[in-house]
Coordinates of N, CA and C in Angstrom, one line a residue:
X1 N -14.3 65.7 12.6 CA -13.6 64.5 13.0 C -13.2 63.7 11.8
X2 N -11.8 63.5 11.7 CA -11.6 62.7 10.4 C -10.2 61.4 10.7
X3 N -10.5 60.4 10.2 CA -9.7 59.0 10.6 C -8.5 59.2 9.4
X4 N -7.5 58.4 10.0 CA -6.6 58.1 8.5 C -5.4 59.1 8.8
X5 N -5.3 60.2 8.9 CA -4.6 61.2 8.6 C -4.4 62.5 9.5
X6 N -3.1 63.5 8.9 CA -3.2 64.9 9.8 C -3.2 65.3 9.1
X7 N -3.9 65.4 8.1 CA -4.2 67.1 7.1 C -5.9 67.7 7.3
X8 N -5.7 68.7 7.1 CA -6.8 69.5 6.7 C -7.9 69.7 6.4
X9 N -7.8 68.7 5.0 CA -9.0 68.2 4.3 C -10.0 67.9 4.6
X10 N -11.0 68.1 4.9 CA -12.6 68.1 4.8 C -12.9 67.1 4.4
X11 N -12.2 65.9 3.8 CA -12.9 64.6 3.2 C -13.8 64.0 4.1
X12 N -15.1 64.1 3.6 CA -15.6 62.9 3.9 C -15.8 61.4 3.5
X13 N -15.2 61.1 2.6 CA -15.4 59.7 2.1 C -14.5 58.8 2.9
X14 N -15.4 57.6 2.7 CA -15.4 56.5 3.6 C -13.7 56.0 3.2
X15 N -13.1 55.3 4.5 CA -11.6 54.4 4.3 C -12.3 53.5 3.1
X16 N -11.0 53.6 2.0 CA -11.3 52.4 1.5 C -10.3 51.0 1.2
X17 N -9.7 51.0 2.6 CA -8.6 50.2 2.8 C -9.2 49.1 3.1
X18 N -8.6 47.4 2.9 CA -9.5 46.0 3.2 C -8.4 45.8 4.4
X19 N -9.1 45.6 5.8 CA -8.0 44.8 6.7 C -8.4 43.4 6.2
X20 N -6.6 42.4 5.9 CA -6.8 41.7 5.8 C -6.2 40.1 6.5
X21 N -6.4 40.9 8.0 CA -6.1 40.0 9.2 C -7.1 39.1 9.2
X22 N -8.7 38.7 9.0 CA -9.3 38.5 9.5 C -9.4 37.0 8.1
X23 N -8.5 37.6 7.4 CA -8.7 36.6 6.3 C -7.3 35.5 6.2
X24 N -6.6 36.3 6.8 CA -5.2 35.1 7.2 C -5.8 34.4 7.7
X25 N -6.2 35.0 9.3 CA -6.7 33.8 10.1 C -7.3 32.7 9.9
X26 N -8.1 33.0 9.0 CA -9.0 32.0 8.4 C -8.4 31.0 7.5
X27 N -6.9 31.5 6.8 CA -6.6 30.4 5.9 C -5.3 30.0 6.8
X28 N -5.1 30.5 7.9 CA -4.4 29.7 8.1 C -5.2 28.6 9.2
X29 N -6.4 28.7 9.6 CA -6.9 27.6 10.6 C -7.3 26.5 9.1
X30 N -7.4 27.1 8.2 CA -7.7 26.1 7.2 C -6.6 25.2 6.7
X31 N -5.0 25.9 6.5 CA -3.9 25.3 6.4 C -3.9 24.3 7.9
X32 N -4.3 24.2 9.0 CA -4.2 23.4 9.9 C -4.6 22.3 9.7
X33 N -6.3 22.2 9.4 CA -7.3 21.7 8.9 C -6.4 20.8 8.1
X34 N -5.7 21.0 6.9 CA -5.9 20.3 5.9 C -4.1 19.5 6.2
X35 N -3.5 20.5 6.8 CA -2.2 19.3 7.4 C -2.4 17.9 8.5
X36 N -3.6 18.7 9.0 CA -3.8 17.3 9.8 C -4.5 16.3 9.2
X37 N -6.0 16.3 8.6 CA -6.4 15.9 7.7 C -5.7 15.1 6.4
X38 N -4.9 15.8 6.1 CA -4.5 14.7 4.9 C -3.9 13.5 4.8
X39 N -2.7 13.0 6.1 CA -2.8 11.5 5.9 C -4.5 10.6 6.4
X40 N -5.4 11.5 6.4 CA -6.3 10.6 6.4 C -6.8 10.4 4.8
X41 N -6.7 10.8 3.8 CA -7.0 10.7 2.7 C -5.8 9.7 1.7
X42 N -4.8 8.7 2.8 CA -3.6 8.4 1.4 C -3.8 7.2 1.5
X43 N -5.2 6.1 2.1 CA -5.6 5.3 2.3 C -6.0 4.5 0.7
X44 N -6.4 5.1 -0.1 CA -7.1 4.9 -1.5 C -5.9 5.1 -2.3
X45 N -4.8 4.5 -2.5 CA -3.7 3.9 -3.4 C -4.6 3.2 -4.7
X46 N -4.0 3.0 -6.1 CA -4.6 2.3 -6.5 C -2.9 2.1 -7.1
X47 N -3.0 0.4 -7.2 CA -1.5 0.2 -6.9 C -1.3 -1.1 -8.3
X48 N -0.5 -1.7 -8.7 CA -0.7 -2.6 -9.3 C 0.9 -3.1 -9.0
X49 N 0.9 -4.4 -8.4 CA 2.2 -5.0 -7.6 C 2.8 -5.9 -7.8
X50 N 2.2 -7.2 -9.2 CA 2.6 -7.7 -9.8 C 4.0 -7.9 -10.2
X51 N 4.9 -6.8 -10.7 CA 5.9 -7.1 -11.3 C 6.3 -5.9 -10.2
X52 N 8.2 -6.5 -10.6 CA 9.3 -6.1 -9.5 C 10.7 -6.1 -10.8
X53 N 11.9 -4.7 -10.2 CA 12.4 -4.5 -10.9 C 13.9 -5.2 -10.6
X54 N 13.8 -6.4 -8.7 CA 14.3 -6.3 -8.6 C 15.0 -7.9 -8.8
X55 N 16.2 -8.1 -7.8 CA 17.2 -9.3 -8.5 C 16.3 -10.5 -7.8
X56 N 16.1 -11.5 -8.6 CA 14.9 -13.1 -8.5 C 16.0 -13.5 -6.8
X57 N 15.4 -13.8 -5.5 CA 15.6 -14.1 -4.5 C 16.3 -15.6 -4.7
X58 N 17.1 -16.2 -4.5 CA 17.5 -17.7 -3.9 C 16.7 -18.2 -3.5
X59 N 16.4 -19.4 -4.2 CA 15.4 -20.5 -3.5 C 16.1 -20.8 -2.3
X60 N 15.1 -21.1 -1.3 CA 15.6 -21.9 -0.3 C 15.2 -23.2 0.2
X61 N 16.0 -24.1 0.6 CA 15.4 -25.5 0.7 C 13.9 -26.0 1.0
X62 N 13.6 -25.2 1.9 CA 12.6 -25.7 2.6 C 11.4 -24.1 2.1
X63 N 10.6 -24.7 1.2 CA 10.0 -23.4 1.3 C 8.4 -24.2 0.8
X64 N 7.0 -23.7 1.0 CA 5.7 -24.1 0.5 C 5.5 -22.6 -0.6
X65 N 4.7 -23.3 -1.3 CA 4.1 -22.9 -2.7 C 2.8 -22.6 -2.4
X66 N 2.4 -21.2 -2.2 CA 0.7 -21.0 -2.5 C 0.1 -19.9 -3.7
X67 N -0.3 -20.9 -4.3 CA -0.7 -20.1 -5.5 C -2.8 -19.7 -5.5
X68 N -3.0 -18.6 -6.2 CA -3.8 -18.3 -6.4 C -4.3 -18.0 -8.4
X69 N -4.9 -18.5 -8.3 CA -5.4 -17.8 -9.7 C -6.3 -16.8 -9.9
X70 N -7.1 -16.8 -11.2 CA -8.1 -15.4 -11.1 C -9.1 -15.6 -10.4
X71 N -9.3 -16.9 -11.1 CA -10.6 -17.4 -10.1 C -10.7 -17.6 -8.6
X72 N -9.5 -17.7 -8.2 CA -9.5 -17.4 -6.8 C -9.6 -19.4 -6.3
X73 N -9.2 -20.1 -7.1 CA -8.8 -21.2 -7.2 C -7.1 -21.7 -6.4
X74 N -7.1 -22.3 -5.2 CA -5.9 -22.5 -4.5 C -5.2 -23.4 -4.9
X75 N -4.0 -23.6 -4.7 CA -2.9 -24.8 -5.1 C -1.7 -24.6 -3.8
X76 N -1.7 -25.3 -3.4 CA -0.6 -26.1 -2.4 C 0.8 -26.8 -3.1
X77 N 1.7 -25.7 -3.1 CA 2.8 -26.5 -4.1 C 2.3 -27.3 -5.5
X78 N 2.0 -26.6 -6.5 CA 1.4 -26.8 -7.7 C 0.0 -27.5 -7.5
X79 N -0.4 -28.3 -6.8 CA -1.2 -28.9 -6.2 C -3.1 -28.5 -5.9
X80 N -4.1 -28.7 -6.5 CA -5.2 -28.0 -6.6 C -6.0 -28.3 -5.0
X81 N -5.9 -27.5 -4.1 CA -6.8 -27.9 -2.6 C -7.7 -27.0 -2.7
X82 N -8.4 -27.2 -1.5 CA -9.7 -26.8 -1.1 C -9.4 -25.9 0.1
X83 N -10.1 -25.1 0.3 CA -10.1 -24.0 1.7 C -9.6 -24.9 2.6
X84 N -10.3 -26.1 3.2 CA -10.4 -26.9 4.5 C -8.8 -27.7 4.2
X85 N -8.7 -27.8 3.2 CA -7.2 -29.0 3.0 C -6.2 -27.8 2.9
X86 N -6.5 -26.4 2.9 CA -5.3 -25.6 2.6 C -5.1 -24.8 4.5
X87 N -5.7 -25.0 5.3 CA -5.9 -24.9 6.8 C -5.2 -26.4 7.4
X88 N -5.3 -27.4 6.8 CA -5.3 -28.5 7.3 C -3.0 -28.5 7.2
X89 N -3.0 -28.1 5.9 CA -1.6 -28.3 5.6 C -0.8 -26.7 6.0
X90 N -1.6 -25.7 6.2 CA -1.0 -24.6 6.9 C -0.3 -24.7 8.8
X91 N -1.6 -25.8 9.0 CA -1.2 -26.0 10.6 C 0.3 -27.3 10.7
X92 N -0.3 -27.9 9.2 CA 0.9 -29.2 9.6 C 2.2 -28.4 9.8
X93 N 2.3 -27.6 8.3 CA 3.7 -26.9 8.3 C 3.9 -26.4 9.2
X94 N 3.3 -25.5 10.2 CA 3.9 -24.6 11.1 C 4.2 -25.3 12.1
X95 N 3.7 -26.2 12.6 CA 4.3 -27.5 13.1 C 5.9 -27.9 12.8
X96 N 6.1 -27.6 11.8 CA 7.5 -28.5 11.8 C 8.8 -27.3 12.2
X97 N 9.6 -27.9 12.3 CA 10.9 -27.4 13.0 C 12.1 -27.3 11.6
X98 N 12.5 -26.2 11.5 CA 12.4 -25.0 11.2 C 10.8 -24.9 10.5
X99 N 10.5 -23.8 10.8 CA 8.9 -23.6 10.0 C 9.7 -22.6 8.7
X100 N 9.0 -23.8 7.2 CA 9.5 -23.5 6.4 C 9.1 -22.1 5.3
X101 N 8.9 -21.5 4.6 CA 8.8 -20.1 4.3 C 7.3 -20.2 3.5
X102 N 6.5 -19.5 3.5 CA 5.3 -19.6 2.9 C 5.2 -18.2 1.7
X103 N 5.3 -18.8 0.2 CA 6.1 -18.3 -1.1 C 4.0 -17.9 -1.3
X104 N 3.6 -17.1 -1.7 CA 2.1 -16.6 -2.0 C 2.3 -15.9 -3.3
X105 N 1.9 -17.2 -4.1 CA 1.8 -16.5 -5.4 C 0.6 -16.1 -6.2
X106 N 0.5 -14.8 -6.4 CA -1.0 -14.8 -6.9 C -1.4 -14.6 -7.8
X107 N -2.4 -14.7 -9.0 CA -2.4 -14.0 -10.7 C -2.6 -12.3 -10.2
X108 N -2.2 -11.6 -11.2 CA -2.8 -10.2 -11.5 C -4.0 -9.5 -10.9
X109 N -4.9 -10.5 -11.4 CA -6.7 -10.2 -11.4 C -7.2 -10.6 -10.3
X110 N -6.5 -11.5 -9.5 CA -7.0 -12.2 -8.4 C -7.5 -10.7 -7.5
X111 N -8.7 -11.4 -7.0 CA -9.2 -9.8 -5.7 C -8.8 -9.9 -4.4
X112 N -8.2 -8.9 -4.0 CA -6.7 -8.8 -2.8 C -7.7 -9.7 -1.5
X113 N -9.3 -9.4 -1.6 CA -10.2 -10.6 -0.3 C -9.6 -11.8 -0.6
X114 N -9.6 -12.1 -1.4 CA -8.5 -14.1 -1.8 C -7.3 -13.6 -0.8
X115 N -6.6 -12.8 -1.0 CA -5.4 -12.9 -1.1 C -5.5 -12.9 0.7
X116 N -6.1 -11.7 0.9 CA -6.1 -11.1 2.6 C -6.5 -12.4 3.5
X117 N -8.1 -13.4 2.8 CA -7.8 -14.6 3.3 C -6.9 -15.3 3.8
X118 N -5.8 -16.1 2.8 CA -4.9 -16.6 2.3 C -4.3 -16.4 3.4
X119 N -4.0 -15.1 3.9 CA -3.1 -14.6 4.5 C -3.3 -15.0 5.9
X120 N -4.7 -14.5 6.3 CA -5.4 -14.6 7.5 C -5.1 -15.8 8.2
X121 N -5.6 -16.7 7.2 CA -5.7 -18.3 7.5 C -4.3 -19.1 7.9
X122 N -3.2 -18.2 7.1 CA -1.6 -18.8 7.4 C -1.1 -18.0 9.0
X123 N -1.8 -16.7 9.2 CA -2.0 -16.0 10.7 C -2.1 -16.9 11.3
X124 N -3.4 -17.4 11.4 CA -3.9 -17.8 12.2 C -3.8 -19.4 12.8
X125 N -2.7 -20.1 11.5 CA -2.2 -21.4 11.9 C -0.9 -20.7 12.3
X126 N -0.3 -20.0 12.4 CA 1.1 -20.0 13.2 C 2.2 -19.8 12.1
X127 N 2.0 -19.8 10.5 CA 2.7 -19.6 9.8 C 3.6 -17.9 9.9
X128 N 4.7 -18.0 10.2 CA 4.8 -16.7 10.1 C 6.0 -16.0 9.1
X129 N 6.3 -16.5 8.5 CA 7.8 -16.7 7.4 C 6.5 -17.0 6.1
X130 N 6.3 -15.4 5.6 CA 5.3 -15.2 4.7 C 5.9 -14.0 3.4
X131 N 5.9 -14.7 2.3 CA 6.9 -14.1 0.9 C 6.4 -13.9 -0.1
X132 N 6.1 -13.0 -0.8 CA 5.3 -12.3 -2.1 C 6.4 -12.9 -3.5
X133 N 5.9 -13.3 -4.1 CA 6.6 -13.8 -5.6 C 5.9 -13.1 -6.4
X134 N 6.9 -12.4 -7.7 CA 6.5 -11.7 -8.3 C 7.4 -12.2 -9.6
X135 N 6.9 -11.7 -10.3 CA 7.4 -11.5 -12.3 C 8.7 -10.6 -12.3
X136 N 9.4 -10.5 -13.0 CA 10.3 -9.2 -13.1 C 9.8 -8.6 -14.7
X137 N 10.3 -7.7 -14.6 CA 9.4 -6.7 -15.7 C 10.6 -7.6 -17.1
X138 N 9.5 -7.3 -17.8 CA 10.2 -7.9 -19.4 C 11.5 -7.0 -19.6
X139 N 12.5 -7.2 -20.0 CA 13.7 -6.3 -19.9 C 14.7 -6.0 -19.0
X140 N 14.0 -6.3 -17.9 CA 15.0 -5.6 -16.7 C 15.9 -6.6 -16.0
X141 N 17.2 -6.4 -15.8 CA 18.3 -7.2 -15.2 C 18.9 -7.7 -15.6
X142 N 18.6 -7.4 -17.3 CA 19.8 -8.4 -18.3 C 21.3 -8.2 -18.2
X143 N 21.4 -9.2 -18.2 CA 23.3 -9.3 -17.9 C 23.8 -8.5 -19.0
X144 N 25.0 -8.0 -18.8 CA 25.4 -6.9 -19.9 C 26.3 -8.1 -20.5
X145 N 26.7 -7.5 -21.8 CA 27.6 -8.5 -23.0 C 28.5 -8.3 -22.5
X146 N 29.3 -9.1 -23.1 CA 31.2 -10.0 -22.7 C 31.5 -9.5 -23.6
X147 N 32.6 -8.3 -23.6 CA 33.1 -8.0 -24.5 C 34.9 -8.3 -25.0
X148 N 35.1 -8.7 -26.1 CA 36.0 -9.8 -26.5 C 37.2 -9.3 -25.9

């Protein structure tokens, strides 16, 4: 009795062919695995947001100033407040008619909990016209020369 073949031969030695179905299957339930899986891993960005490459936005008439520093120290249109006085002037503004744009400026180093507060707290008074200010990168957007 001999597997493999129609010849003659007397061989006894073993097939030594690898089936290698049993090994696809396997990398492909593992290519599944890892397509579904991976937008769960794009969560951990490490980002740095500070500077923009793009053209400085138009002031607009009516707009509030909220600055942060490192310290995590607030200002109200240049103005140094307190958690309770920056709630107190979040609810006035959103109060008013047109509700005017809330400009969140923040240092570099400040830790994004400041910021996510900040944010929370303008949520949660009704502010909803909420705007990131940024630096533009040293170099970028220079007007090109007038040439004679």
């Amino acid at each position: 009795m001999s597997f493999g073949g129609f010849n003659d031969n007397q061989n006894s030695a073993p097939m030594a062919d690898i089936n290698v179905t049993p090994m696809v299957d396997v990398m492909l339930v593992l290519l599944v695995i890892f397509i579904i899986s991976a937008p769960l891993f794009t969560h951990a960005l490490k980002l740095d947001l500070p500077t923009a490459k793009s053209q400085p936005a138009p002031e607009k008439p009516e707009t509030v100033t909220v600055g942060i520093d490192a310290a995590g120290k607030l200002y109200w249109n240049d103005q140094p407040v307190s958690a309770a006085e920056m709630d107190q002037r979040m609810a006035s503004a959103a109060a008013k008619q047109p509700q005017p744009e809330m400009q969140l400026r923040a240092d570099k180093s400040t830790r994004y909990e400041t910021i996510a507060e900040v944010m929370s707290a303008a949520q949660g008074a009704g502010l909803t016209k909420l705007g990131f200010v940024t630096d533009p990168k040293p170099g970028a957007n220079k007007p090109a020369a007038a040439t004679p």
